[in-house]
mmCIF file of the C-alpha atoms, coordinates in Angstrom:
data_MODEL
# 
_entry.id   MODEL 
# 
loop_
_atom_site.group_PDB 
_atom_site.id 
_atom_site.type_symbol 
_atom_site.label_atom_id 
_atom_site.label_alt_id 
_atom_site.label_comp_id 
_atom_site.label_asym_id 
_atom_site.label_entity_id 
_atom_site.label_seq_id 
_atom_site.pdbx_PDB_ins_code 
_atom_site.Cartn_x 
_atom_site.Cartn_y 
_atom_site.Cartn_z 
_atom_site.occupancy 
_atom_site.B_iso_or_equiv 
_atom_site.pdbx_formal_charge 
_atom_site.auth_seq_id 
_atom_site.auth_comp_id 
_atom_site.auth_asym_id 
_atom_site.auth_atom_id 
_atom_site.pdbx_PDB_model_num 
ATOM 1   C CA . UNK A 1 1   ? -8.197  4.353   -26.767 1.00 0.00 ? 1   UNK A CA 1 
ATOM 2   C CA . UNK A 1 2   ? -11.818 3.671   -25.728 1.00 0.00 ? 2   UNK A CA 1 
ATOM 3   C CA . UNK A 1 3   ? -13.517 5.298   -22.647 1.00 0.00 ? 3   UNK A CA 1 
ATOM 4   C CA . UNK A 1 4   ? -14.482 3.183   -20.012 1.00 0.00 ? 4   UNK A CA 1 
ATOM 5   C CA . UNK A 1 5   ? -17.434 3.412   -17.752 1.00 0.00 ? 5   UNK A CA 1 
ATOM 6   C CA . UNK A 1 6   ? -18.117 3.129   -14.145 1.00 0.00 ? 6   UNK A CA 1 
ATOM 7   C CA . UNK A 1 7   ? -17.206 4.393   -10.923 1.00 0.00 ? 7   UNK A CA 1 
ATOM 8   C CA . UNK A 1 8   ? -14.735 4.950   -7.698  1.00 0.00 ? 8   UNK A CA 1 
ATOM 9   C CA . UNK A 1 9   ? -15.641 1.960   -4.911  1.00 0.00 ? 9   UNK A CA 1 
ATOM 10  C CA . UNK A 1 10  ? -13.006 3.780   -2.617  1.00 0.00 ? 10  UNK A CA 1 
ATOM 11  C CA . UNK A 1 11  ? -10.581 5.294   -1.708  1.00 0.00 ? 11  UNK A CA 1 
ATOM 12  C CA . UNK A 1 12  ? -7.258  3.561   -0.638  1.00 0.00 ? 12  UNK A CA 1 
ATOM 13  C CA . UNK A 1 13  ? -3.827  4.845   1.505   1.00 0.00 ? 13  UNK A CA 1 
ATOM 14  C CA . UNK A 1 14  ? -0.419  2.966   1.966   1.00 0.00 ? 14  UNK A CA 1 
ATOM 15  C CA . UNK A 1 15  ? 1.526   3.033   5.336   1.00 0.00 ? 15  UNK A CA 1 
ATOM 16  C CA . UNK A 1 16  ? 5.068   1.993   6.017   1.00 0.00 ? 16  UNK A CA 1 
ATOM 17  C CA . UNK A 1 17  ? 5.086   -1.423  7.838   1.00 0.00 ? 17  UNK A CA 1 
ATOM 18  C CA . UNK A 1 18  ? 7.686   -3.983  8.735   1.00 0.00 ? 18  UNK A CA 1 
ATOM 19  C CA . UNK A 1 19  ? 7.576   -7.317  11.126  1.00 0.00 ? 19  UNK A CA 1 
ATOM 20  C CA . UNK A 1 20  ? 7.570   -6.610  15.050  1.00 0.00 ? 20  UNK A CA 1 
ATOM 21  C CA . UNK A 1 21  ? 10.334  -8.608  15.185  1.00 0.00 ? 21  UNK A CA 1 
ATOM 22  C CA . UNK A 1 22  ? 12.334  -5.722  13.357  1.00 0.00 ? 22  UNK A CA 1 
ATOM 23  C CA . UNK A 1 23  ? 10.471  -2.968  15.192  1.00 0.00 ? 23  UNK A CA 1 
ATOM 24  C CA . UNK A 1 24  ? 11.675  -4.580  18.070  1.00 0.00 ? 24  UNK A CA 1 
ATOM 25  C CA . UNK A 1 25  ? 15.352  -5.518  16.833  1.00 0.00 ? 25  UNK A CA 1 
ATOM 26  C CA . UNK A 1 26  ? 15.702  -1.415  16.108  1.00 0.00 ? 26  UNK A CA 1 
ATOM 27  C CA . UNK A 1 27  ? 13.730  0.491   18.115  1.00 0.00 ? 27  UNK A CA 1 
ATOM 28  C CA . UNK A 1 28  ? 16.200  2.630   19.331  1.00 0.00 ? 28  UNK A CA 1 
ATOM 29  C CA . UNK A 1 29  ? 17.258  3.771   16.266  1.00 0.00 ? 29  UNK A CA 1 
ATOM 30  C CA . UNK A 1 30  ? 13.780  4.376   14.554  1.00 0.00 ? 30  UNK A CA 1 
ATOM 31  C CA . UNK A 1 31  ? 13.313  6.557   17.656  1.00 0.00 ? 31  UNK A CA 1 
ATOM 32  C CA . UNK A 1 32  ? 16.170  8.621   16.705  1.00 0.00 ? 32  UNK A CA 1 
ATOM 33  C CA . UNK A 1 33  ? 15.482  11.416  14.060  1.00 0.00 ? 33  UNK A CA 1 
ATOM 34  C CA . UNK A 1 34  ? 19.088  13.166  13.771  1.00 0.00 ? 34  UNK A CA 1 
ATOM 35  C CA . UNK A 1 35  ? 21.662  10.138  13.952  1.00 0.00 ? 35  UNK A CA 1 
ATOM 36  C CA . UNK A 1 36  ? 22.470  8.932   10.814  1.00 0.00 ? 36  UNK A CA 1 
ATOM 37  C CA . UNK A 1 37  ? 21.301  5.157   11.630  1.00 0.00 ? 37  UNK A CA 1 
ATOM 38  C CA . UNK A 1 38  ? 21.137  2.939   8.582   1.00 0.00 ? 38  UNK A CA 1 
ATOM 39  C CA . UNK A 1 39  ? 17.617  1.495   8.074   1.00 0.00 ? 39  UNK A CA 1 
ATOM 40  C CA . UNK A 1 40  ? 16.822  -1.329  5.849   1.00 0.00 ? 40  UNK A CA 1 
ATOM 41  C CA . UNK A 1 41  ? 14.328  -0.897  3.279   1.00 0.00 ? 41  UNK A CA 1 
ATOM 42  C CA . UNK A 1 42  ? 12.014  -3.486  1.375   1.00 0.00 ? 42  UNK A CA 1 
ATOM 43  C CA . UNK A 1 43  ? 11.942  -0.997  -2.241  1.00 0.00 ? 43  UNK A CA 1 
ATOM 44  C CA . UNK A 1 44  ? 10.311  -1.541  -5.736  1.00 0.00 ? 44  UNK A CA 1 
ATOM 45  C CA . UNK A 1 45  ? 12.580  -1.832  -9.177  1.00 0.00 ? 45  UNK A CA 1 
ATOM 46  C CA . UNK A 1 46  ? 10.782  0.932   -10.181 1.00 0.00 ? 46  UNK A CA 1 
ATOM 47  C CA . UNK A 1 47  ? 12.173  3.398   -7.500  1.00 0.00 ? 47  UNK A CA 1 
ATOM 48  C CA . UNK A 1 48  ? 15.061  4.889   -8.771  1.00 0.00 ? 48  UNK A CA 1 
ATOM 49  C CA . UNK A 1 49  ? 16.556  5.994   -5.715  1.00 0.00 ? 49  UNK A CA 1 
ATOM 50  C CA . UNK A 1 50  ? 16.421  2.906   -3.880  1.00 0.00 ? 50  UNK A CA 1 
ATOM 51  C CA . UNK A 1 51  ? 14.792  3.466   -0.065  1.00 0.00 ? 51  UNK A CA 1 
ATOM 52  C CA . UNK A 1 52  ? 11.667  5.979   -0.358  1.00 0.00 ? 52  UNK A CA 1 
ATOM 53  C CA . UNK A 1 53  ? 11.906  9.238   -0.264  1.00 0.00 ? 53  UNK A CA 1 
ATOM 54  C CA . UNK A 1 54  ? 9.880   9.761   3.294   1.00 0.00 ? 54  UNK A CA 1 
ATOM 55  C CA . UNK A 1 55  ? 12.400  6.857   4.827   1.00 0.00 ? 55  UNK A CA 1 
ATOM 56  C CA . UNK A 1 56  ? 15.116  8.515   3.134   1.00 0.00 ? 56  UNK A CA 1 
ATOM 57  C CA . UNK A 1 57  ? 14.003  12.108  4.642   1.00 0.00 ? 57  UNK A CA 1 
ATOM 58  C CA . UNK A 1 58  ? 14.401  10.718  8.266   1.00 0.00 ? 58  UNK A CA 1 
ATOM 59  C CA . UNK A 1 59  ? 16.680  8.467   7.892   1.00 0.00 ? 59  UNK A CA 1 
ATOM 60  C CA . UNK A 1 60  ? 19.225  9.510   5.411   1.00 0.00 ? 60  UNK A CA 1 
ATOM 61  C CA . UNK A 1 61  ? 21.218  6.407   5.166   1.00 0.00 ? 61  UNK A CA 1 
ATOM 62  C CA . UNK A 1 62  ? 18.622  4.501   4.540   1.00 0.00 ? 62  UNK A CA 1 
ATOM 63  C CA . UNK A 1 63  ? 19.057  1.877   2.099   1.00 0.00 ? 63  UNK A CA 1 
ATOM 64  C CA . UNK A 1 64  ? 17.476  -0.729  -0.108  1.00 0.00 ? 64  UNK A CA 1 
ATOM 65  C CA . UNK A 1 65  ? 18.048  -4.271  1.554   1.00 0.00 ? 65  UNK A CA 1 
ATOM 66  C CA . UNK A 1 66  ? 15.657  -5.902  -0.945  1.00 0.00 ? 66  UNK A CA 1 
ATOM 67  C CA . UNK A 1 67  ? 14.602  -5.308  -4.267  1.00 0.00 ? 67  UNK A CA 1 
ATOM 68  C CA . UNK A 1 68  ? 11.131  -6.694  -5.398  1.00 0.00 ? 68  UNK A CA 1 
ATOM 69  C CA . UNK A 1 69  ? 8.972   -6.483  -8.551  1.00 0.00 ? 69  UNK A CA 1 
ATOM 70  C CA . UNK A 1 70  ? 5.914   -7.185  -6.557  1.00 0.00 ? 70  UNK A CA 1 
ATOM 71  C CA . UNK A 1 71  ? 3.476   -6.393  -4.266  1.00 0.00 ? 71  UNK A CA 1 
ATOM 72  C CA . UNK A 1 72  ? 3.495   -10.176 -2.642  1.00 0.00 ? 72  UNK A CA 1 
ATOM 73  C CA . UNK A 1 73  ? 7.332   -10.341 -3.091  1.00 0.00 ? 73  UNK A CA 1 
ATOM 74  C CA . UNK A 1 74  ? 7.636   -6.664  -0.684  1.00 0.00 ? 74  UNK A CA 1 
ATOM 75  C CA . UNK A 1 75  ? 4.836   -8.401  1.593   1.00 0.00 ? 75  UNK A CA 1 
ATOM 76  C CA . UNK A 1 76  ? 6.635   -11.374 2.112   1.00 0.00 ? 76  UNK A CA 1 
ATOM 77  C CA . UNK A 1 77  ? 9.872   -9.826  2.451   1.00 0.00 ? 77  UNK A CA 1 
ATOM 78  C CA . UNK A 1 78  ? 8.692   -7.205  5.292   1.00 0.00 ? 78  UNK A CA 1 
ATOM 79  C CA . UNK A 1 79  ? 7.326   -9.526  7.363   1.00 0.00 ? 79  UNK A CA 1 
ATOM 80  C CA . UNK A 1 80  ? 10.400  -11.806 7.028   1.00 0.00 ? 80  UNK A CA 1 
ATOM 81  C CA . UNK A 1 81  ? 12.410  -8.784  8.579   1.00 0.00 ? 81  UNK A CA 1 
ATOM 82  C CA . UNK A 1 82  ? 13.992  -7.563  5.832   1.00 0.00 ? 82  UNK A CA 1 
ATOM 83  C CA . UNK A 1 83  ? 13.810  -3.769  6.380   1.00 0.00 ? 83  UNK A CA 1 
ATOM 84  C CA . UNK A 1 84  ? 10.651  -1.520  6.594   1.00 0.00 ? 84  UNK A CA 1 
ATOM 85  C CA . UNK A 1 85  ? 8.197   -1.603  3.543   1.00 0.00 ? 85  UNK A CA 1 
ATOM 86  C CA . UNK A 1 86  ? 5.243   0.519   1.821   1.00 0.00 ? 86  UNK A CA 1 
ATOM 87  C CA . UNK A 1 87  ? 1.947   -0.857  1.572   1.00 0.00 ? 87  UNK A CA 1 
ATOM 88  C CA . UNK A 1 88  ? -1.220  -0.383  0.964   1.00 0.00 ? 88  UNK A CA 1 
ATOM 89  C CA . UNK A 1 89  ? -3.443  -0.275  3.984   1.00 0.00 ? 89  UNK A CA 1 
ATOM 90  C CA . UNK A 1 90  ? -5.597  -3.104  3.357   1.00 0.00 ? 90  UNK A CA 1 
ATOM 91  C CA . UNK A 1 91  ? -2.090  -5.257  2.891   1.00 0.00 ? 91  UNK A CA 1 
ATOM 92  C CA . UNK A 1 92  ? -0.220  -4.449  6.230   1.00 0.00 ? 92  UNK A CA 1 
ATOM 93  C CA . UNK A 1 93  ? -2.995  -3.818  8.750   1.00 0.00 ? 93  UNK A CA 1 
ATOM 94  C CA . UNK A 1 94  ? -4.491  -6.949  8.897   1.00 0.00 ? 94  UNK A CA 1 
ATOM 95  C CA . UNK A 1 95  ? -1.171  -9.282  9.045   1.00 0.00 ? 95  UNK A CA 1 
ATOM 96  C CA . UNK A 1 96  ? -0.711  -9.742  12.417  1.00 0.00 ? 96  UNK A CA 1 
ATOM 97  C CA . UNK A 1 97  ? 2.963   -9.802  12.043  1.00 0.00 ? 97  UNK A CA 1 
ATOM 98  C CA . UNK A 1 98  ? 3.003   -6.526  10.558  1.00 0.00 ? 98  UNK A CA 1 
ATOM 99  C CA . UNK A 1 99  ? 3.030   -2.890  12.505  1.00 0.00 ? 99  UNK A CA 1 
ATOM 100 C CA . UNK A 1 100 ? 2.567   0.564   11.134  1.00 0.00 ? 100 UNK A CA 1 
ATOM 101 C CA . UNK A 1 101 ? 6.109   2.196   11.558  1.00 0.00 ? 101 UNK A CA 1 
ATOM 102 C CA . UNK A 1 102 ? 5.848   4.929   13.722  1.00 0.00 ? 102 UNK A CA 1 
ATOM 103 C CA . UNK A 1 103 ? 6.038   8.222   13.018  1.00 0.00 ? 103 UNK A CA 1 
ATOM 104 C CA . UNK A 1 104 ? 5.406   8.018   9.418   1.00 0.00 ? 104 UNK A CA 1 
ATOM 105 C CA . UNK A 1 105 ? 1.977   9.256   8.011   1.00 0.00 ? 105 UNK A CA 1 
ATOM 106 C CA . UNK A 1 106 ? -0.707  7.375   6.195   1.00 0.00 ? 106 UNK A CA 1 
ATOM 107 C CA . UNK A 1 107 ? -0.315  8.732   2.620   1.00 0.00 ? 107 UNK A CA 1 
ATOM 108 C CA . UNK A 1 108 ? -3.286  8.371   -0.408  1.00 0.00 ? 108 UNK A CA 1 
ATOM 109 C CA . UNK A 1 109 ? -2.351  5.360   -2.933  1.00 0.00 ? 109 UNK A CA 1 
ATOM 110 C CA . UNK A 1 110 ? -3.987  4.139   -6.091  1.00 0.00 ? 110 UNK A CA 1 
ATOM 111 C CA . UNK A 1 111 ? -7.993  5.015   -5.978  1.00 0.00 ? 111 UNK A CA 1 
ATOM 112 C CA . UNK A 1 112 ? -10.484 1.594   -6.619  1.00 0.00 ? 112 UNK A CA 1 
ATOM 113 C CA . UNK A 1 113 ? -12.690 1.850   -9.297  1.00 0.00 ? 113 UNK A CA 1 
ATOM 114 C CA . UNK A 1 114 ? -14.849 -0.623  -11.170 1.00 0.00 ? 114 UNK A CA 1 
ATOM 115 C CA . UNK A 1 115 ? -14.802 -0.130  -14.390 1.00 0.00 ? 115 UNK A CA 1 
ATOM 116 C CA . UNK A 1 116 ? -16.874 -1.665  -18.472 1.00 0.00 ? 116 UNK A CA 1 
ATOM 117 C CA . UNK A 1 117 ? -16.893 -1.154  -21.498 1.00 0.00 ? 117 UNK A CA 1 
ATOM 118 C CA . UNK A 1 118 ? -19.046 1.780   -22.171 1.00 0.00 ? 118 UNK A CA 1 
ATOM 119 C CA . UNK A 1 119 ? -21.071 -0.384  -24.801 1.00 0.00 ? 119 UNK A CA 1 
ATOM 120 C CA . UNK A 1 120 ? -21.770 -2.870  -21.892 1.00 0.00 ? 120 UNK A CA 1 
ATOM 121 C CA . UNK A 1 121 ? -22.646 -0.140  -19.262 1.00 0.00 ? 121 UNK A CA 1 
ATOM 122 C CA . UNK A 1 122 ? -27.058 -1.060  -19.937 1.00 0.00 ? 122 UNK A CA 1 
ATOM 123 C CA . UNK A 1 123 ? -26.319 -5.218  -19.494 1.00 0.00 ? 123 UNK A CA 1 
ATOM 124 C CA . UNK A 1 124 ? -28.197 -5.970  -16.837 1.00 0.00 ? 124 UNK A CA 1 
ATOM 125 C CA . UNK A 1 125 ? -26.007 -8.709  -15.284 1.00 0.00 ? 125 UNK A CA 1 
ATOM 126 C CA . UNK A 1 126 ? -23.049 -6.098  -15.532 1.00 0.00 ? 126 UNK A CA 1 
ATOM 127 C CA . UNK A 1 127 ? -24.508 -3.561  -13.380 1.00 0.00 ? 127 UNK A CA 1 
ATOM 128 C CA . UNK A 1 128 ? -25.495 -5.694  -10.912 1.00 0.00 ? 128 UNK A CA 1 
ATOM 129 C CA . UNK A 1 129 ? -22.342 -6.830  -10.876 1.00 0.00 ? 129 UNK A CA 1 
ATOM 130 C CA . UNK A 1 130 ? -20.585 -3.498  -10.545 1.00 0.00 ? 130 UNK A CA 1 
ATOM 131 C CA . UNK A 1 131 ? -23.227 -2.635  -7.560  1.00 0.00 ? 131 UNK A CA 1 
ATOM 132 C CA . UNK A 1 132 ? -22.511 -5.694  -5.709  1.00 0.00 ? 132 UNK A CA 1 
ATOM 133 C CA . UNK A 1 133 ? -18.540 -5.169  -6.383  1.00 0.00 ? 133 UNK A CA 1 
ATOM 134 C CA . UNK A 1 134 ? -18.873 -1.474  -5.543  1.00 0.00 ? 134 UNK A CA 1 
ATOM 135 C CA . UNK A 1 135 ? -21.037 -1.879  -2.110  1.00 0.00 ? 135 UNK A CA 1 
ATOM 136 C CA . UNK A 1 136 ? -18.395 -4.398  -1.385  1.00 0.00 ? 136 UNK A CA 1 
ATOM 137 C CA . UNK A 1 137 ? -15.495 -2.355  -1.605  1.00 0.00 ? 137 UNK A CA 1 
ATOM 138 C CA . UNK A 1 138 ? -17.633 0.523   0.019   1.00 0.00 ? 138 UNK A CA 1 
ATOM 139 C CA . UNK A 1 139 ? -18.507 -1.969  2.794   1.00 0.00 ? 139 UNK A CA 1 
ATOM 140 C CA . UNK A 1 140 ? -14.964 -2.523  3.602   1.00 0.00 ? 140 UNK A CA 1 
ATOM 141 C CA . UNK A 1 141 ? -13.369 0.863   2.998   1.00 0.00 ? 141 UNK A CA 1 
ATOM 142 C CA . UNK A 1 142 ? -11.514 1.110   6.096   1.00 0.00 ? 142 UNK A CA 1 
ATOM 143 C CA . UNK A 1 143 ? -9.851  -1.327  5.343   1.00 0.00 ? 143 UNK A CA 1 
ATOM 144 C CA . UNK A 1 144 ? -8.572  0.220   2.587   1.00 0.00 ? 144 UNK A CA 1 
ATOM 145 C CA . UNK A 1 145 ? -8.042  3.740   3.730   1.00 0.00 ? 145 UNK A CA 1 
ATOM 146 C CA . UNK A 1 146 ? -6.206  2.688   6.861   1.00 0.00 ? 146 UNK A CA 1 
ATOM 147 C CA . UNK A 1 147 ? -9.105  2.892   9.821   1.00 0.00 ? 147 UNK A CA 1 
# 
């Protein structure tokens, strides 16, 4: 496996979101913490236990309404009203049919880094390309981490 070279842009955190519409449809019971409500849940294939562990936590019969195999498949699906989904920050916040479910923190996800070959790391055109696609990122890191 070869090395690569280059550097973190930023740093990046996921939220829970789902539509207003379905914020709206159950607030009352995603205002209670001890009932045992069922909540709907937008999961991954890859989650072997179906709704998240956090959802699961507060709501324990929480359960997976839809499962995806992609980011833009969960997207789509939340803000249909499917059932609350996890995001990345820079996903949810600005789709204006989307809201942060409350009472859930904003937890770290994947890291951004731009990355070459380390035999390409002295090109000039590739390091001003990494600069101007690191400053971008860097220029827009709220975004990312959830500001």
């Amino acid at each position: 496996m070869t090395p690569l070279f280059g550097r973190m842009a930023t740093g990046q955190r996921r939220a829970f979101y789902a539509s207003k519409a379905y914020l709206r449809i159950h607030e009352e019971a995603l205002s209670k913490t001890s009932d045992p409500v069922e909540i709907a849940c937008v999961t991954f294939k890859w989650w072997d236990q179906g709704a998240p562990k956090e959802i699961r936590d507060r709501f324990p019969n929480a359960y997976a309404s839809v499962v995806c195999d992609d980011m833009i498949a969960l997207h789509a699906a939340v803000r249909a009203g499917l059932g609350i989904g996890r995001m990345p920050c820079f996903l949810g916040d600005p789709d204006p049919d989307l809201e942060r479910v409350p009472g859930f923190e904003l937890a770290r996800y994947l890291d951004i880094w731009i990355l070459t070959h380390p035999d390409l790391k002295h090109v000039e055109r590739i390091r001003r390309f990494m600069r101007f696609a690191a400053d971008a990122f860097k220029a827009n890191a709220g975004l990312y981490l959830g500001r």
